[in-house]
Amino acid sequence: MSETSEQLVNLTINSKPINAPGSLSVIQALWHAGYPRVKSVGCLEGVCGSCRVMVRRADSHELKMELGCQLLVEEGMEVIFLVFPNPTHHTYQLEDIKNSWEVQDQFHQIFPEADHCRHCGGCDKSCPKGIEIERGVDLASKGRFGEAGELFVECVMCNFCMTACPELIAPNHVGLFSRRVTAYFHIRPSNLINRLEMLRKGDLQITQ
Amino acid sequence: MTNGIPFSDALGNYTPQRFREPSNDPTKTRDLLEQFHPDYMPDSMTTLKVGPNQGDVCHKQLADVLQSDARIEEADLAGANTVETDILVVGGGGAGCAAALTAARKGAKVILATKLRLGDSNTVMAEGGIQSSVEKGDTPQMHYDDTVKGGHHYVDKPLAAQMVMDGPDVIRWLIQQGMQFDVDKYGDLLTRRAGGTSAPRVVYYRDYTGLEMMRVLREALTNAGIEVWDYNPTVELLSNDQGHCAGAVVSSLKNCSYTLVKAKAVILATGGIGRMHLNGFPTSNHFGATGDGLVMAYRMGAKLRDLDSFQYHPSGLAYPQHLAGTLITEGVRSAGAYLLNGHGDRFVDELGPRDHVAAAILRECEEGRGVQANETTSGVWLDTPGVELRNPGILKSRFPKLLQLGRKCGTDPAQEPLLIYPTLHYQNGGVVIDGNGCSTVRGLYCIGEVCGGIHGKNRLMGNSLLDIISFGRRAGEHAATEVLGRPHSNVSTEHLSELRRQLTLADMPMENQGPMLFPDYAKFETDSDYDGLHKAK
């Protein structure tokens, strides 16, 4: 960190030329330049996955996927806001999985494409959080849901990986499924269960 | 304020230390608040002139929207589509999702309309955790006592008592939706201590508790077949002949049209007011937190309370500018992080109540002991390297979001302290409700931050995630039972005519329209097709 410099930088956002202080995020720069932006704005803290942008920096040909609220403007940067994709076609209810022996079988019925991974690396490359998505999908299809879910701790469901996947695997939903079945079938804290039992018996009351 | 210690000097003087002398500052909370807390800033409050809370003290900025003119005229609705549902839930955060899920599972037809996308809310940003007394040395009574004391005894006691008793079952329900919590090697829930409490009681998932909760609830809700209308802000409620709530006017940001939703019950879960930036403060709140629900409920005649009480979270990031206001969880202080002024001294009990700690930080900055980053930005250190020194590896294992934030700031919180300053965080007051979330207007339920009373005049960490699920489930269940067999009624905007009459009688300006929907810097009003990138005139 250093003292703020208010030097202006030039960049384009959705091909509009923008001139803004280097201390602003892409979204703040748009507002600063007098362009309204309401859609694709969410938590402004990098956890809601709403402000999906594609960015190319001046010194590189590479396209990167980022979150607009977390991305500082830079000289010569080109930024494009992406619309949010349609929801995934995968659907399931945890209550329909009768017990934990059936999870793997159910998983392959719910996410039949997960086995078709081409290992193209598109998902990994598109993830603004640096999650090892491809490995997570692989672990899930092998039934190792606990491990798979652990890889998706930082997933904000921005759906970049869903957009990137040519096999329509919806890798982020695979990750979330893995996490949810782990909680649903395996988190049984004895301190919580004890407390529920005491409450059920009426042992704990409140004096107001 | 430019009288602080220059940033580079203060950073140069800083070294992480295992131990620093605690502060022995004897200042009483009451005195500190009166001198430094923003709620006590002179001229920030006014008296409401119209509506159910006429005569009550209210923050000026909030009063302006509560007493604003409606956005719609009768004529706007002439060509509008009408849709019928049992229950309309307004708001797509944790409270709205819990209510919608519960009501739908009870068999009610539910539409959930949300201003942005499902899950775009303050819930997703919550970090520290949820309070629920599960540890041996803790009881619901202690949880209740802490909540009442933390709220400076302005708490609606039956609501608080019901909520703390719900605590453990809320955690069970969340696990059943597929939410993970951090557990020890035996599988027991881990707990951390919240500021101003008597026992470790906050259960959590890393510093991503809200994110974990929200992505799970969103997935559960979309898979339950509940109709979700995203980018559909609700702009007004509808009344029936008896003045009960009978639906709402929803406006689509996609095609710029209004829809009349006839509902047998409306559940408002619209959240708080952070993006009003009261007193010019930065905020930790979501982009959509503009108090819309308060305004709509007030116009329908719902009674509000504690409109002069707001929470400024002690640890908002002060610098760099593009991230200013971003929340750093109280969990970091709970793990032992000190707060240090520009001299490197501790100046407050870091785990005191939030209003006390925030006021102490403002005092340090005002009295020249803060760290000055630039002309307009000052703050104090959050001593994260000290925590890492005492518990190597803790930042990585417990606070991944903090490390992500550090990367975005270009600094490593394990090596360098972060500059923090209080950030507008929570609306303590709001709509008066009963134990089922019913407001004083029949057919209108309110849940979550839009409500008042549960937290008095100061909320404890972790009590909000608890309140949204506790009251969300109760409201969803109650509404689903109530609407069974009830017919739809005729809807009108008659209450708006009454509003305009009252505003005119009170000689109030009619230029402002509410609800706000978006902060002014988003330039929504000039965004003709709502899709952005049309330069404002």
mmCIF file with all atom_site columns, N, CA and C in Angstrom, chain B residues 466-486:
data_model
loop_
_atom_site.group_PDB
_atom_site.id
_atom_site.type_symbol
_atom_site.label_atom_id
_atom_site.label_alt_id
_atom_site.label_comp_id
_atom_site.label_asym_id
_atom_site.label_entity_id
_atom_site.label_seq_id
_atom_site.pdbx_PDB_ins_code
_atom_site.Cartn_x
_atom_site.Cartn_y
_atom_site.Cartn_z
_atom_site.occupancy
_atom_site.B_iso_or_equiv
_atom_site.pdbx_formal_charge
_atom_site.auth_seq_id
_atom_site.auth_comp_id
_atom_site.auth_asym_id
_atom_site.auth_atom_id
_atom_site.pdbx_PDB_model_num
ATOM 1  N N  . LEU B 1 466 ? -28.960 -15.401 12.455 1.00 0.00 ? 466 LEU B N  1
ATOM 2  C CA . LEU B 1 466 ? -29.929 -16.200 13.212 1.00 0.00 ? 466 LEU B CA 1
ATOM 3  C C  . LEU B 1 466 ? -31.342 -15.655 13.010 1.00 0.00 ? 466 LEU B C  1
ATOM 4  N N  . ASP B 1 467 ? -31.466 -14.331 13.090 1.00 0.00 ? 467 ASP B N  1
ATOM 5  C CA . ASP B 1 467 ? -32.803 -13.729 13.019 1.00 0.00 ? 467 ASP B CA 1
ATOM 6  C C  . ASP B 1 467 ? -33.460 -13.975 11.651 1.00 0.00 ? 467 ASP B C  1
ATOM 7  N N  . ILE B 1 468 ? -32.673 -13.893 10.575 1.00 0.00 ? 468 ILE B N  1
ATOM 8  C CA . ILE B 1 468 ? -33.285 -14.057 9.242  1.00 0.00 ? 468 ILE B CA 1
ATOM 9  C C  . ILE B 1 468 ? -33.862 -15.458 9.049  1.00 0.00 ? 468 ILE B C  1
ATOM 10 N N  . ILE B 1 469 ? -33.176 -16.472 9.555  1.00 0.00 ? 469 ILE B N  1
ATOM 11 C CA . ILE B 1 469 ? -33.680 -17.838 9.366  1.00 0.00 ? 469 ILE B CA 1
ATOM 12 C C  . ILE B 1 469 ? -34.796 -18.139 10.364 1.00 0.00 ? 469 ILE B C  1
ATOM 13 N N  . SER B 1 470 ? -34.604 -17.709 11.599 1.00 0.00 ? 470 SER B N  1
ATOM 14 C CA . SER B 1 470 ? -35.617 -17.955 12.631 1.00 0.00 ? 470 SER B CA 1
ATOM 15 C C  . SER B 1 470 ? -36.957 -17.334 12.224 1.00 0.00 ? 470 SER B C  1
ATOM 16 N N  . PHE B 1 471 ? -36.950 -16.040 11.912 1.00 0.00 ? 471 PHE B N  1
ATOM 17 C CA . PHE B 1 471 ? -38.201 -15.376 11.562 1.00 0.00 ? 471 PHE B CA 1
ATOM 18 C C  . PHE B 1 471 ? -38.634 -15.686 10.127 1.00 0.00 ? 471 PHE B C  1
ATOM 19 N N  . GLY B 1 472 ? -37.683 -15.946 9.247  1.00 0.00 ? 472 GLY B N  1
ATOM 20 C CA . GLY B 1 472 ? -38.032 -16.323 7.881  1.00 0.00 ? 472 GLY B CA 1
ATOM 21 C C  . GLY B 1 472 ? -38.858 -17.593 7.850  1.00 0.00 ? 472 GLY B C  1
ATOM 22 N N  . ARG B 1 473 ? -38.413 -18.603 8.571  1.00 0.00 ? 473 ARG B N  1
ATOM 23 C CA . ARG B 1 473 ? -39.156 -19.868 8.605  1.00 0.00 ? 473 ARG B CA 1
ATOM 24 C C  . ARG B 1 473 ? -40.524 -19.677 9.246  1.00 0.00 ? 473 ARG B C  1
ATOM 25 N N  . ARG B 1 474 ? -40.552 -18.913 10.349 1.00 0.00 ? 474 ARG B N  1
ATOM 26 C CA . ARG B 1 474 ? -41.829 -18.718 11.046 1.00 0.00 ? 474 ARG B CA 1
ATOM 27 C C  . ARG B 1 474 ? -42.832 -17.962 10.178 1.00 0.00 ? 474 ARG B C  1
ATOM 28 N N  . ALA B 1 475 ? -42.354 -16.910 9.511  1.00 0.00 ? 475 ALA B N  1
ATOM 29 C CA . ALA B 1 475 ? -43.264 -16.129 8.668  1.00 0.00 ? 475 ALA B CA 1
ATOM 30 C C  . ALA B 1 475 ? -43.764 -16.976 7.503  1.00 0.00 ? 475 ALA B C  1
ATOM 31 N N  . GLY B 1 476 ? -42.866 -17.754 6.897  1.00 0.00 ? 476 GLY B N  1
ATOM 32 C CA . GLY B 1 476 ? -43.256 -18.600 5.770  1.00 0.00 ? 476 GLY B CA 1
ATOM 33 C C  . GLY B 1 476 ? -44.323 -19.602 6.178  1.00 0.00 ? 476 GLY B C  1
ATOM 34 N N  . GLU B 1 477 ? -44.124 -20.200 7.338  1.00 0.00 ? 477 GLU B N  1
ATOM 35 C CA . GLU B 1 477 ? -45.071 -21.196 7.825  1.00 0.00 ? 477 GLU B CA 1
ATOM 36 C C  . GLU B 1 477 ? -46.418 -20.565 8.176  1.00 0.00 ? 477 GLU B C  1
ATOM 37 N N  . HIS B 1 478 ? -46.358 -19.458 8.897  1.00 0.00 ? 478 HIS B N  1
ATOM 38 C CA . HIS B 1 478 ? -47.584 -18.786 9.330  1.00 0.00 ? 478 HIS B CA 1
ATOM 39 C C  . HIS B 1 478 ? -48.384 -18.301 8.126  1.00 0.00 ? 478 HIS B C  1
ATOM 40 N N  . ALA B 1 479 ? -47.688 -17.673 7.174  1.00 0.00 ? 479 ALA B N  1
ATOM 41 C CA . ALA B 1 479 ? -48.380 -17.135 6.002  1.00 0.00 ? 479 ALA B CA 1
ATOM 42 C C  . ALA B 1 479 ? -49.016 -18.268 5.201  1.00 0.00 ? 479 ALA B C  1
ATOM 43 N N  . ALA B 1 480 ? -48.299 -19.370 5.043  1.00 0.00 ? 480 ALA B N  1
ATOM 44 C CA . ALA B 1 480 ? -48.825 -20.485 4.258  1.00 0.00 ? 480 ALA B CA 1
ATOM 45 C C  . ALA B 1 480 ? -50.098 -21.036 4.886  1.00 0.00 ? 480 ALA B C  1
ATOM 46 N N  . THR B 1 481 ? -50.165 -21.068 6.221  1.00 0.00 ? 481 THR B N  1
ATOM 47 C CA . THR B 1 481 ? -51.351 -21.554 6.904  1.00 0.00 ? 481 THR B CA 1
ATOM 48 C C  . THR B 1 481 ? -52.501 -20.553 6.770  1.00 0.00 ? 481 THR B C  1
ATOM 49 N N  . GLU B 1 482 ? -52.178 -19.271 6.941  1.00 0.00 ? 482 GLU B N  1
ATOM 50 C CA . GLU B 1 482 ? -53.180 -18.201 6.898  1.00 0.00 ? 482 GLU B CA 1
ATOM 51 C C  . GLU B 1 482 ? -53.888 -18.097 5.541  1.00 0.00 ? 482 GLU B C  1
ATOM 52 N N  . VAL B 1 483 ? -53.134 -18.282 4.457  1.00 0.00 ? 483 VAL B N  1
ATOM 53 C CA . VAL B 1 483 ? -53.716 -18.020 3.142  1.00 0.00 ? 483 VAL B CA 1
ATOM 54 C C  . VAL B 1 483 ? -54.592 -19.153 2.632  1.00 0.00 ? 483 VAL B C  1
ATOM 55 N N  . LEU B 1 484 ? -54.515 -20.312 3.313  1.00 0.00 ? 484 LEU B N  1
ATOM 56 C CA . LEU B 1 484 ? -55.299 -21.476 2.874  1.00 0.00 ? 484 LEU B CA 1
ATOM 57 C C  . LEU B 1 484 ? -56.782 -21.118 2.773  1.00 0.00 ? 484 LEU B C  1
ATOM 58 N N  . GLY B 1 485 ? -57.348 -21.309 1.606  1.00 0.00 ? 485 GLY B N  1
ATOM 59 C CA . GLY B 1 485 ? -58.788 -21.095 1.456  1.00 0.00 ? 485 GLY B CA 1
ATOM 60 C C  . GLY B 1 485 ? -59.219 -19.643 1.427  1.00 0.00 ? 485 GLY B C  1
ATOM 61 N N  . ARG B 1 486 ? -58.282 -18.734 1.585  1.00 0.00 ? 486 ARG B N  1
ATOM 62 C CA . ARG B 1 486 ? -58.667 -17.320 1.559  1.00 0.00 ? 486 ARG B CA 1
ATOM 63 C C  . ARG B 1 486 ? -58.729 -16.832 0.109  1.00 0.00 ? 486 ARG B C  1
#
